[in-house]
Coordinates of C-alpha atoms and ligand atoms in Angstrom, one line a residue:
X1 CA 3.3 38.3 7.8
X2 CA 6.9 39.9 8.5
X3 CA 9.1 41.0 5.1
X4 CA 11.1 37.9 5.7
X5 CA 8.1 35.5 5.2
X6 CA 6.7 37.0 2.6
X7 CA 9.5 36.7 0.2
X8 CA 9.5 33.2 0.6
X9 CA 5.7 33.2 -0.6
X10 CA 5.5 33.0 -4.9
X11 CA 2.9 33.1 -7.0
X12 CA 3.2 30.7 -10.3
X13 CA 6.0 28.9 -8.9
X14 CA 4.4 25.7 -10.7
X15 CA 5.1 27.5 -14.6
X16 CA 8.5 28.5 -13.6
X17 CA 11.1 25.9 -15.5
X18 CA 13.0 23.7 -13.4
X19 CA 15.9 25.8 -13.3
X20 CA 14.5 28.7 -12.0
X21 CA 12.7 26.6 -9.2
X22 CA 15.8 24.7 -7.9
X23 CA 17.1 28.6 -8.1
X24 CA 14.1 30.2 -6.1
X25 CA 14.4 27.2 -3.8
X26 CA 18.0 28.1 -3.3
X27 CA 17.7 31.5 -2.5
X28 CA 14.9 31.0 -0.1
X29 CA 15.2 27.5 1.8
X30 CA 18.6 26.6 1.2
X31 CA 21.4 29.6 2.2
X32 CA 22.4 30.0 -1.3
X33 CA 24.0 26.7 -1.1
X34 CA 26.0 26.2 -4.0
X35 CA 26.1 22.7 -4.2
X36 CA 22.1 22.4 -4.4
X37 CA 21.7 22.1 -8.5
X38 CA 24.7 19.8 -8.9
X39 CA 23.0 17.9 -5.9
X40 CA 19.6 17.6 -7.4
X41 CA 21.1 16.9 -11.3
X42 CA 23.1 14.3 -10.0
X43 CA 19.8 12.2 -9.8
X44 CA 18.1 13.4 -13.2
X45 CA 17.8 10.5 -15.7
X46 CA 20.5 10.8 -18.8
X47 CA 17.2 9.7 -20.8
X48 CA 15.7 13.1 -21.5
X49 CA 12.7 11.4 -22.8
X50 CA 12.4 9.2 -20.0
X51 CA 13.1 12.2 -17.4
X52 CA 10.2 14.2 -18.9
X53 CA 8.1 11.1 -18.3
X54 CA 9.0 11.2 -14.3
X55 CA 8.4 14.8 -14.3
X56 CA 4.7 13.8 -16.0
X57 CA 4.0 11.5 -12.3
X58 CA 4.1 14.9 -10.7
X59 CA 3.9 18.7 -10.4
X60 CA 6.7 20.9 -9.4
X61 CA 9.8 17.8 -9.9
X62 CA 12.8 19.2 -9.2
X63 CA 14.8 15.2 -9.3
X64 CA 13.8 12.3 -8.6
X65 CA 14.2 10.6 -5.3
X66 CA 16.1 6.9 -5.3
X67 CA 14.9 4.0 -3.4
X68 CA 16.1 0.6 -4.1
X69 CA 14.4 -1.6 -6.1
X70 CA 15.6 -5.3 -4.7
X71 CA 13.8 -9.2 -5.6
X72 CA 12.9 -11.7 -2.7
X73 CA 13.4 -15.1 -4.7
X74 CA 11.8 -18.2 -3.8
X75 CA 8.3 -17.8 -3.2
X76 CA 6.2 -20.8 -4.5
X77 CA 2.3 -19.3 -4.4
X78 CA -0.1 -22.2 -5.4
X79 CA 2.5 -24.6 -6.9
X80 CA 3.9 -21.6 -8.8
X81 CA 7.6 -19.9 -8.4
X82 CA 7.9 -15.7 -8.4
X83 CA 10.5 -13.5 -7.9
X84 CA 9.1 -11.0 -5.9
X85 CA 10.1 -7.3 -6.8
X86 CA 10.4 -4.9 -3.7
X87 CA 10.6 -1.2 -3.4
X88 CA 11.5 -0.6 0.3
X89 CA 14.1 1.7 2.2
X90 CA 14.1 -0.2 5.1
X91 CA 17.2 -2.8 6.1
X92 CA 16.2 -6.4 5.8
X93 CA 12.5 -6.2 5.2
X94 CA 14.1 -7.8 1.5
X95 CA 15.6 -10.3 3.9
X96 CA 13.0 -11.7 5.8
X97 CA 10.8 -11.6 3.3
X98 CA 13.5 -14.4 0.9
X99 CA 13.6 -15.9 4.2
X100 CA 10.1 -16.7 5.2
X101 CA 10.2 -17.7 1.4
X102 CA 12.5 -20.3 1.6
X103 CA 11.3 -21.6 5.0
X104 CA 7.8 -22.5 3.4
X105 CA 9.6 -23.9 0.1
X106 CA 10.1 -27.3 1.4
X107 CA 6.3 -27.1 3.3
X108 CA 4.4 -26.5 0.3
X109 CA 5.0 -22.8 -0.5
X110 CA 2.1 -20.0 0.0
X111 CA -1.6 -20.7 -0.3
X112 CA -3.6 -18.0 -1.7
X113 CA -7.1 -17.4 -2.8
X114 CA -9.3 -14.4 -4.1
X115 CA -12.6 -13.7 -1.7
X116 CA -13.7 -11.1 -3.5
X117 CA -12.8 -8.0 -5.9
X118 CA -16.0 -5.4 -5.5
X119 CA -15.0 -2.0 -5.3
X120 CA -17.1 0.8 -4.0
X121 CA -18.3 5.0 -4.6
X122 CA -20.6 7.0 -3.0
X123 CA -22.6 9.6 -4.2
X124 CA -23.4 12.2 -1.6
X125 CA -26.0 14.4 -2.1
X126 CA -29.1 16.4 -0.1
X127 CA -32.4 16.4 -1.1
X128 CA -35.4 17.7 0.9
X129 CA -37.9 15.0 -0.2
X130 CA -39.2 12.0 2.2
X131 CA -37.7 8.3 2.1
X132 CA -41.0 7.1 1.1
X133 CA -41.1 9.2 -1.7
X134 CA -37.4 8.7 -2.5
X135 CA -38.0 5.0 -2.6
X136 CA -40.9 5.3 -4.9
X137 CA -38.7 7.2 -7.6
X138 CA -35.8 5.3 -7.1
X139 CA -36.0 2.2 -9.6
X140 CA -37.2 4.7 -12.2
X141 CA -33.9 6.8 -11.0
X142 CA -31.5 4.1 -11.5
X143 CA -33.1 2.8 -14.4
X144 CA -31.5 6.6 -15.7
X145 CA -28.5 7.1 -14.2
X146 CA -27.1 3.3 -15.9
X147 CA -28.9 4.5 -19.1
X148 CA -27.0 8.1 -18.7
X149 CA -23.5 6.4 -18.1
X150 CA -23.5 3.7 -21.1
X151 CA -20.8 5.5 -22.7
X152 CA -19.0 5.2 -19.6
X153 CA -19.5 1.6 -18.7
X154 CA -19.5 0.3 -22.4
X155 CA -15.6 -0.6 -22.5
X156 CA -15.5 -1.9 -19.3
X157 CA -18.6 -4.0 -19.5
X158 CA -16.5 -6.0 -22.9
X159 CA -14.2 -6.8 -20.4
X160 CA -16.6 -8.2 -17.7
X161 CA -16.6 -5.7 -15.8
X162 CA -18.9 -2.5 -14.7
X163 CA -21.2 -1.2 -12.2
X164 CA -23.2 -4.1 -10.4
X165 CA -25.4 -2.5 -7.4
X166 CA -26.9 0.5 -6.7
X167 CA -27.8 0.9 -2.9
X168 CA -28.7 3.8 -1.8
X169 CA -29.0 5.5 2.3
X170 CA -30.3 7.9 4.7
X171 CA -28.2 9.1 7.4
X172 CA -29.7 11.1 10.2
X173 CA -26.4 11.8 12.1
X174 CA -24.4 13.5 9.4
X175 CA -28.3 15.3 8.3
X176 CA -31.8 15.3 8.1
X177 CA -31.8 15.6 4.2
X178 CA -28.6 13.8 3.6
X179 CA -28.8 10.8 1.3
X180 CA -26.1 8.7 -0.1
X181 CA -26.0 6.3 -3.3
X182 CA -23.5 3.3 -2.6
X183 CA -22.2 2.1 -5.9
X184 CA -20.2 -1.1 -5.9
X185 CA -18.2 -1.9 -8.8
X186 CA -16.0 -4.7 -11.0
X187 CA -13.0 -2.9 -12.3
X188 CA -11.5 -6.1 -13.7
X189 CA -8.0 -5.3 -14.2
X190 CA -7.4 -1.8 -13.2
X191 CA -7.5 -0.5 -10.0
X192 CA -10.6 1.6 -11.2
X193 CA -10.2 5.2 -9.8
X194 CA -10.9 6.8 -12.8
X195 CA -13.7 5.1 -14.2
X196 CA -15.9 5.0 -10.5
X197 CA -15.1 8.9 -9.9
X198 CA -16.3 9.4 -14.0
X199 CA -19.6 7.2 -13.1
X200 CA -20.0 9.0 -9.5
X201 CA -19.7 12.8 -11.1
X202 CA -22.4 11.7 -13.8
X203 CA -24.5 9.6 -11.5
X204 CA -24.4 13.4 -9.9
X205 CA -24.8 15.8 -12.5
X206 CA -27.4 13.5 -13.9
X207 CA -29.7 13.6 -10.6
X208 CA -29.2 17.7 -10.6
X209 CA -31.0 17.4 -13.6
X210 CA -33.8 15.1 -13.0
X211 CA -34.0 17.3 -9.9
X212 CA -34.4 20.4 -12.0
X213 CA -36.8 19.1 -14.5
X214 CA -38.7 16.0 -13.6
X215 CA -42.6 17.4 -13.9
X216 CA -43.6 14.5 -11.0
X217 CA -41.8 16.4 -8.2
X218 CA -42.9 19.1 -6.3
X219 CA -41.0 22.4 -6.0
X220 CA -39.8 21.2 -2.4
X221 CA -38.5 18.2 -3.8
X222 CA -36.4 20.3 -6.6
X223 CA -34.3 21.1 -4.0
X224 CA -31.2 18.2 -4.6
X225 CA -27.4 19.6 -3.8
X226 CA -24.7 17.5 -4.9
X227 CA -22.3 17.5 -1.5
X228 CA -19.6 15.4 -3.9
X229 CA -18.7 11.8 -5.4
X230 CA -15.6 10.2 -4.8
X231 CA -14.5 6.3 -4.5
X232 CA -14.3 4.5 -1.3
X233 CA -11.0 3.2 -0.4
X234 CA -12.3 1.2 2.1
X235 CA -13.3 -2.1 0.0
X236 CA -14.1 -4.6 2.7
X237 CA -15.1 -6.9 0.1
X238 CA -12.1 -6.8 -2.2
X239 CA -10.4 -8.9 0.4
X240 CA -7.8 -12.1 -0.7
X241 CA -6.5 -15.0 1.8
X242 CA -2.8 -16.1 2.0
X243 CA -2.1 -18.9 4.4
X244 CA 0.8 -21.4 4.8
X245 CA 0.3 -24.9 6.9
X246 CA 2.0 -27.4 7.7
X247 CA 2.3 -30.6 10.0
X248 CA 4.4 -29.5 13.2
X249 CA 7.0 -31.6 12.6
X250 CA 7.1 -31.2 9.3
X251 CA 8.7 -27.8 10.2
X252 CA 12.1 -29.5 11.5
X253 CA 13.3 -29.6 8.2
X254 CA 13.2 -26.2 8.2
X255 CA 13.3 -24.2 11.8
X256 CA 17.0 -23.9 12.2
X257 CA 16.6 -21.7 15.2
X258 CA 18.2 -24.7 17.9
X259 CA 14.2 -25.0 19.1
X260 CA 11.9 -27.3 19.6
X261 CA 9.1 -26.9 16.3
X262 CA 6.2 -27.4 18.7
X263 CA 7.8 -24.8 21.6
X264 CA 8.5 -22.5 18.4
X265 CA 4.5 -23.1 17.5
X266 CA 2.6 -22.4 20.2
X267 CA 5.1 -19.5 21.0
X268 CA 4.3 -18.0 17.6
X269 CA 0.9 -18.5 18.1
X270 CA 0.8 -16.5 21.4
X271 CA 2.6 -13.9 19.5
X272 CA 0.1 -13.7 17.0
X273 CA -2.9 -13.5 19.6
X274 CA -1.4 -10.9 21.1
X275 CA -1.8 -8.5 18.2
X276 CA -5.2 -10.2 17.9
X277 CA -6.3 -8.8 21.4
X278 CA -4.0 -5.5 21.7
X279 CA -4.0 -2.6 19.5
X280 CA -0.4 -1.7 20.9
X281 CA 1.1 -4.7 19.6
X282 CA -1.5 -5.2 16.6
X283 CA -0.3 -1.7 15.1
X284 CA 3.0 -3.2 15.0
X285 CA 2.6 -6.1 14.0
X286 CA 0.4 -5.1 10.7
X287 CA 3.0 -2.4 10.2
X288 CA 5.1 -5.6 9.7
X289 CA 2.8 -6.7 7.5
X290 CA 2.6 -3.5 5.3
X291 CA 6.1 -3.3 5.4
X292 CA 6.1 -7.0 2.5
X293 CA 3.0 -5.5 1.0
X294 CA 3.6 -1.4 0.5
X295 CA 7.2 -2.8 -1.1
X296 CA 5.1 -4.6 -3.5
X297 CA 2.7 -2.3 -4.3
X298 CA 5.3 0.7 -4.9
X299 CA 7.5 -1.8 -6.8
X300 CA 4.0 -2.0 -9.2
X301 CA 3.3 2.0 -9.1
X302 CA -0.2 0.9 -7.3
X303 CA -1.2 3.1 -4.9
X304 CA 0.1 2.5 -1.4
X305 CA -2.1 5.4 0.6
X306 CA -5.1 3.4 -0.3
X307 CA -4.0 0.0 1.0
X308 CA -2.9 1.0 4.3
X309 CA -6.0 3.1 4.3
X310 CA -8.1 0.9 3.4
X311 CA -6.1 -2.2 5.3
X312 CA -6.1 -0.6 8.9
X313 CA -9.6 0.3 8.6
X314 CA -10.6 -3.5 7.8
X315 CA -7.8 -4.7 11.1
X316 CA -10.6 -2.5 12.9
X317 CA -13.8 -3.7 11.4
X318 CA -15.3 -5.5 14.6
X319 CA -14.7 -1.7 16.4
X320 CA -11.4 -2.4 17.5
X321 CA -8.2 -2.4 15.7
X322 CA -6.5 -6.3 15.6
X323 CA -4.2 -8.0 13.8
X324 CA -4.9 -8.7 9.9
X325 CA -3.3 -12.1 10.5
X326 CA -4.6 -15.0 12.3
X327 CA -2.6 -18.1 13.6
X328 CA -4.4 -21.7 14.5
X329 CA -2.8 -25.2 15.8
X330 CA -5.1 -28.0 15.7
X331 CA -4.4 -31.2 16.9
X332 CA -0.4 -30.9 15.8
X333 CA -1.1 -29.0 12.6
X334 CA 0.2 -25.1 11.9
X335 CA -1.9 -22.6 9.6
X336 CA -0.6 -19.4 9.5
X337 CA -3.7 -17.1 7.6
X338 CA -3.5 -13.1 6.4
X339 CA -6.9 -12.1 5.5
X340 CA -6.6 -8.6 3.6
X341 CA -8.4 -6.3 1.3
X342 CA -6.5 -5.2 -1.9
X343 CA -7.8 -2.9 -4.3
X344 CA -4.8 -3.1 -6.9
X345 CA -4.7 -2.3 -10.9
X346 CA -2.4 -4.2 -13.3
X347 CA -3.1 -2.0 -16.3
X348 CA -4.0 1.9 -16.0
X349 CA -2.4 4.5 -13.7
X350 CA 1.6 4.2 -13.6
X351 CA 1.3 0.3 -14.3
X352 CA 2.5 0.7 -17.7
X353 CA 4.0 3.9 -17.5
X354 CA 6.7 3.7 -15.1
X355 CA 9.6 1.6 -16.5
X356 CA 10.5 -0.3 -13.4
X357 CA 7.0 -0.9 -12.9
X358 CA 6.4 -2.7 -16.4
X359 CA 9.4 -4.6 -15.5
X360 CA 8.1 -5.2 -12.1
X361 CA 4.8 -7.1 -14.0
X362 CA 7.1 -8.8 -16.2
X363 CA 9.3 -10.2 -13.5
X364 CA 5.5 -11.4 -12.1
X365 CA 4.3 -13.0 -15.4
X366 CA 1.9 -10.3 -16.7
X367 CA -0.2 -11.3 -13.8
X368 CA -4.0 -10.1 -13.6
X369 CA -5.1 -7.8 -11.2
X370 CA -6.2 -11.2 -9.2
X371 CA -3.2 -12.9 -9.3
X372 CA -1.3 -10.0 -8.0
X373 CA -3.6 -9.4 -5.3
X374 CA -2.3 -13.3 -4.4
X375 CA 1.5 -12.7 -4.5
X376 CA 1.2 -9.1 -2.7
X377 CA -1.1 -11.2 0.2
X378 CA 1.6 -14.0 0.4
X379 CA 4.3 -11.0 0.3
X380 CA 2.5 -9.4 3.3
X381 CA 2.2 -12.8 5.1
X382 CA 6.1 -13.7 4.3
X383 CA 7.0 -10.5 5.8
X384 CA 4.6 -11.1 8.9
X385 CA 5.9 -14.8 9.5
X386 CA 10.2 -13.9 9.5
X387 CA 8.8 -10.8 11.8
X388 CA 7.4 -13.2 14.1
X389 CA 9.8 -15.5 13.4
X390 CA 12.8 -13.2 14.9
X391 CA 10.8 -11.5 17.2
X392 CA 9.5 -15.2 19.3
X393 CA 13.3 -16.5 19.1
X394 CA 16.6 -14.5 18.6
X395 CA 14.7 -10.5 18.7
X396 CA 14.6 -8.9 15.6
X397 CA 18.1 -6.6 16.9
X398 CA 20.5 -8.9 15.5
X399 CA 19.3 -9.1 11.8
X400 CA 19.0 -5.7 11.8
X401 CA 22.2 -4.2 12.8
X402 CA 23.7 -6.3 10.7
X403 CA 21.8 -4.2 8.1
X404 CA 22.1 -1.5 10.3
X405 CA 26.1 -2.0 10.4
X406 CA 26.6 -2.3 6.3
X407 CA 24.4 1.6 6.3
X408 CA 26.9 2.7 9.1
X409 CA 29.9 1.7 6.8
X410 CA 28.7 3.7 4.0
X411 CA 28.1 6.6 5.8
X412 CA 31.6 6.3 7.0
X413 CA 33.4 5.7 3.5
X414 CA 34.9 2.6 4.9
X415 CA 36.5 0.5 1.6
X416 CA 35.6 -3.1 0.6
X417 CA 38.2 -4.7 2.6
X418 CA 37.4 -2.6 6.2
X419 CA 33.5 -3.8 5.6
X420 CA 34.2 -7.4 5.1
X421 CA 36.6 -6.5 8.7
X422 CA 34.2 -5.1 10.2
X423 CA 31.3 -7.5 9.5
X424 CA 33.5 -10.5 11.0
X425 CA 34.2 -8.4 14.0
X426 CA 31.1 -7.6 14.6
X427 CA 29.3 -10.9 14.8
X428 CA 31.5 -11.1 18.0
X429 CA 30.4 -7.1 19.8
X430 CA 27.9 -5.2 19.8
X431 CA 27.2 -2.4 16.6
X432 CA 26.8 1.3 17.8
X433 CA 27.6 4.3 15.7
X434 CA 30.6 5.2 18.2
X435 CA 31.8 1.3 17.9
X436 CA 32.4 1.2 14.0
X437 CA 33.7 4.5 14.1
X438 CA 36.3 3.0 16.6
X439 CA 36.7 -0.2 14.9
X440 CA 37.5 1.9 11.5
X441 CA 40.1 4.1 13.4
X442 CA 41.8 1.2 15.3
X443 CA 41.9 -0.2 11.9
X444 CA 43.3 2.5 10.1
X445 CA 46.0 3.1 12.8
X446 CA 46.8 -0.7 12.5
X447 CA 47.5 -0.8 8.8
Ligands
MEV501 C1 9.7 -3.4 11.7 O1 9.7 -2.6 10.5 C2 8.6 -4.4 11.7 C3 8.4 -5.2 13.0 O2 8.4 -4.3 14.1 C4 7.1 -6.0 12.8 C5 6.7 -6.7 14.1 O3 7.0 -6.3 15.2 O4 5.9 -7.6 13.9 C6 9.6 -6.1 13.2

């Protein structure tokens, strides 16, 4: 490493204090720019108390980074009406999603029901002893690891909750002597992270000891390595349903679009088949998806890395990658279906923590962990229909440069009175970067 790289390595960077960090990072990244602490202040909360609890989500926080936090009114989900918080950076996702909202209003609203909520861990270990003998040990063994993680499971079991099987599994490919426990799980209300990774690291220390000191094996079978013991976020069987029907015509009261309902239909449902048959389009068309559902789930500090994890690995379960929603029309009659798994928490992690999380649950109604698995599904499917929606009759293009033309005008400084302008002019042409600019200097020459 040349003199010039190695002054931009540090050691203990993460027990400097802010200041000297934003500093360090000044010097080294950012040309001794001047305006960098001002910059990075400028988004520090006034609430000192509030600012150290940011900092607490984190290591190294230097700020905190913005995104707007916006509401998609008008969803009825089984008879019930939510204000939907989103957390999103992209133009009109808030849009569509109200939208799609207020298109099912009149047709009944979303349907939504829980499959499922079993979560899973796996416990992966080596040991050098046969299957045979493993299986005549194991009821005994897992008669001792529930008995050695009581403490652990006790609060959770008040609340209906806890571990519920214990499978465990060779695996050839990945080793001769590799063996796996797979733990499944009822977290109730939390997401459950903490508890299955507590269980999983004493369902292993706990077999290194048996292994050590259980006078029935023989000194072969001593040998047990813990490889590790982590969660699975793929929970195939944490999966909820969201579907909106209707009878074809039903949906001229709402399809303002200038086309025929059943043309719209049947066009839709090709749409959707195509993301059922090619991964190309299927991507996209779940990223559409995520886009209604990741806004959720940040708006509620859950964690969005698992969903989509978890999400694109069940669009693939069949061995190739579809679409997460399905579209049917039977004899006249529209059903529009997402079929999702959602391993969410409404109490634990940032849930509580977060301020515009807690608000976020309280916009919701306190909902359980259940219940918010229902809205985020319909959120998802929302955002998946005024996709489709667009995309089958005027293109998606329009709605979003509008969006796109309101983020140009900012960028530009134009005033109040030069975006409402502009907006009516547009409608008419066509929005570029190099066209608002010109509109704005025409405008200014003009006045
Ligand atoms: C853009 O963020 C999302 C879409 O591309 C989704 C889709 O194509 O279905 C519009």
């Amino acid at each position: 490493m040349n003199a010039f790289m190695q002054d931009k390595v540090i050691s203990g960077f993460s027990k400097m204090d802010k200041q000297a960090k934003i500093e360090w990072l000044r010097q080294y990244f950012l040309d001794d720019d001047p305006a960098v602490q001002e910059q990075l202040a400028s988004f520090w909360h006034q609430d000192e108390d509030l600012q150290r609890v940011l900092d607490g989500f984190s290591e190294n926080t230097l700020s905190n980074f913005p995104m707007p936090f916006g509401i998609a009114p008008n969803f009825k989900i089984n008879g019930e009406m939510y204000a939907i918080p989103m957390v999103i950076e992209e133009s009109s996702v808030v849009a569509a999603a109200a939208s799609a909202a207020k298109f099912w209003l009149p047709l009944g609203g979303f349907h939504t029901e829980v499959v499922d909520t079993v979560k899973l861990g796996q416990l992966h270990f080596r040991w050098a002893g046969s299957t045979a003998r493993w299986e005549s040990l194991f009821a005994d063994l897992e008669k001792m690891l529930r008995l050695e993680t009581t403490h652990l499971t006790a609060n959770m079991e008040k609340r209906g909750g806890g571990i519920r099987e214990i499978k465990w599994l060779r695996k050839p490919e990945i080793g001769p002597d590799y063996y796996q426990l797979l733990v499944s799980f009822q977290t109730c209300d939390s997401m459950g992270a903490n508890f299955i990774n507590s269980i999983l690291e004493q369902f292993g220390a706990s077999l290194k000891q048996w292994a050590a000191s259980a006078p029935e094996l023989s000194d072969e079978e001593r040998r047990l390595e813990i490889i590790m013991a982590i969660l699975s976020n793929y929970t195939p069987e944490c999966v909820v349903k969201a579907w909106v029907e209707c009878e074809i015509a039903d949906m001229e009261k709402t399809l303002r679009t200038g086309d025929d309902v059943r043309h719209f239909c049947h066009k839709f449902e090709t749409a959707v088949n195509i993301a059922r048959h090619d991964p190309y389009r299927a991507v996209t068309h779940n990223k559409g998806i995520f886009n209604g559902i990741d806004a959720v789930v940040l708006a509620t500090a859950n964690d969005f890395r698992a969903i989509e994890a978890c999400g694109h690995a069940y669009a693939a379960r069949d061995g190739q990658y579809r679409s997460l929603s399905s579209c049917t029309i039977t004899e006249d009659h529209f059903r529009f279906e997402l079929e999702i798994p959602l391993a969410l928490g409404t109490v634990g992690g940032l849930t509580k923590l977060h301020p515009l999380a807690k608000l976020s649950l309280q916009i919701l109604g306190q909902p359980s962990a259940n219940e918010l698995m229902q809205v985020i599904a319909a959120t998802g499917l929302a955002q998946n229909f005024g996709a489709l929606r667009s995309l089958v009759t005027t293109g998606i293009q329009a709605g979003h440069m509008k969006m796109h033309l309101q983020n140009i005008l900012i960028h530009l400084g134009a005033t109040p009175a030069q975006m409402e302008e502009a907006k009516a002019y547009f409608e008419e042409h066509t929005v570029s970067f190099t066209a608002v600019r010109e509109f704005l200097d025409q405008y200014n020459t003009v006045q």
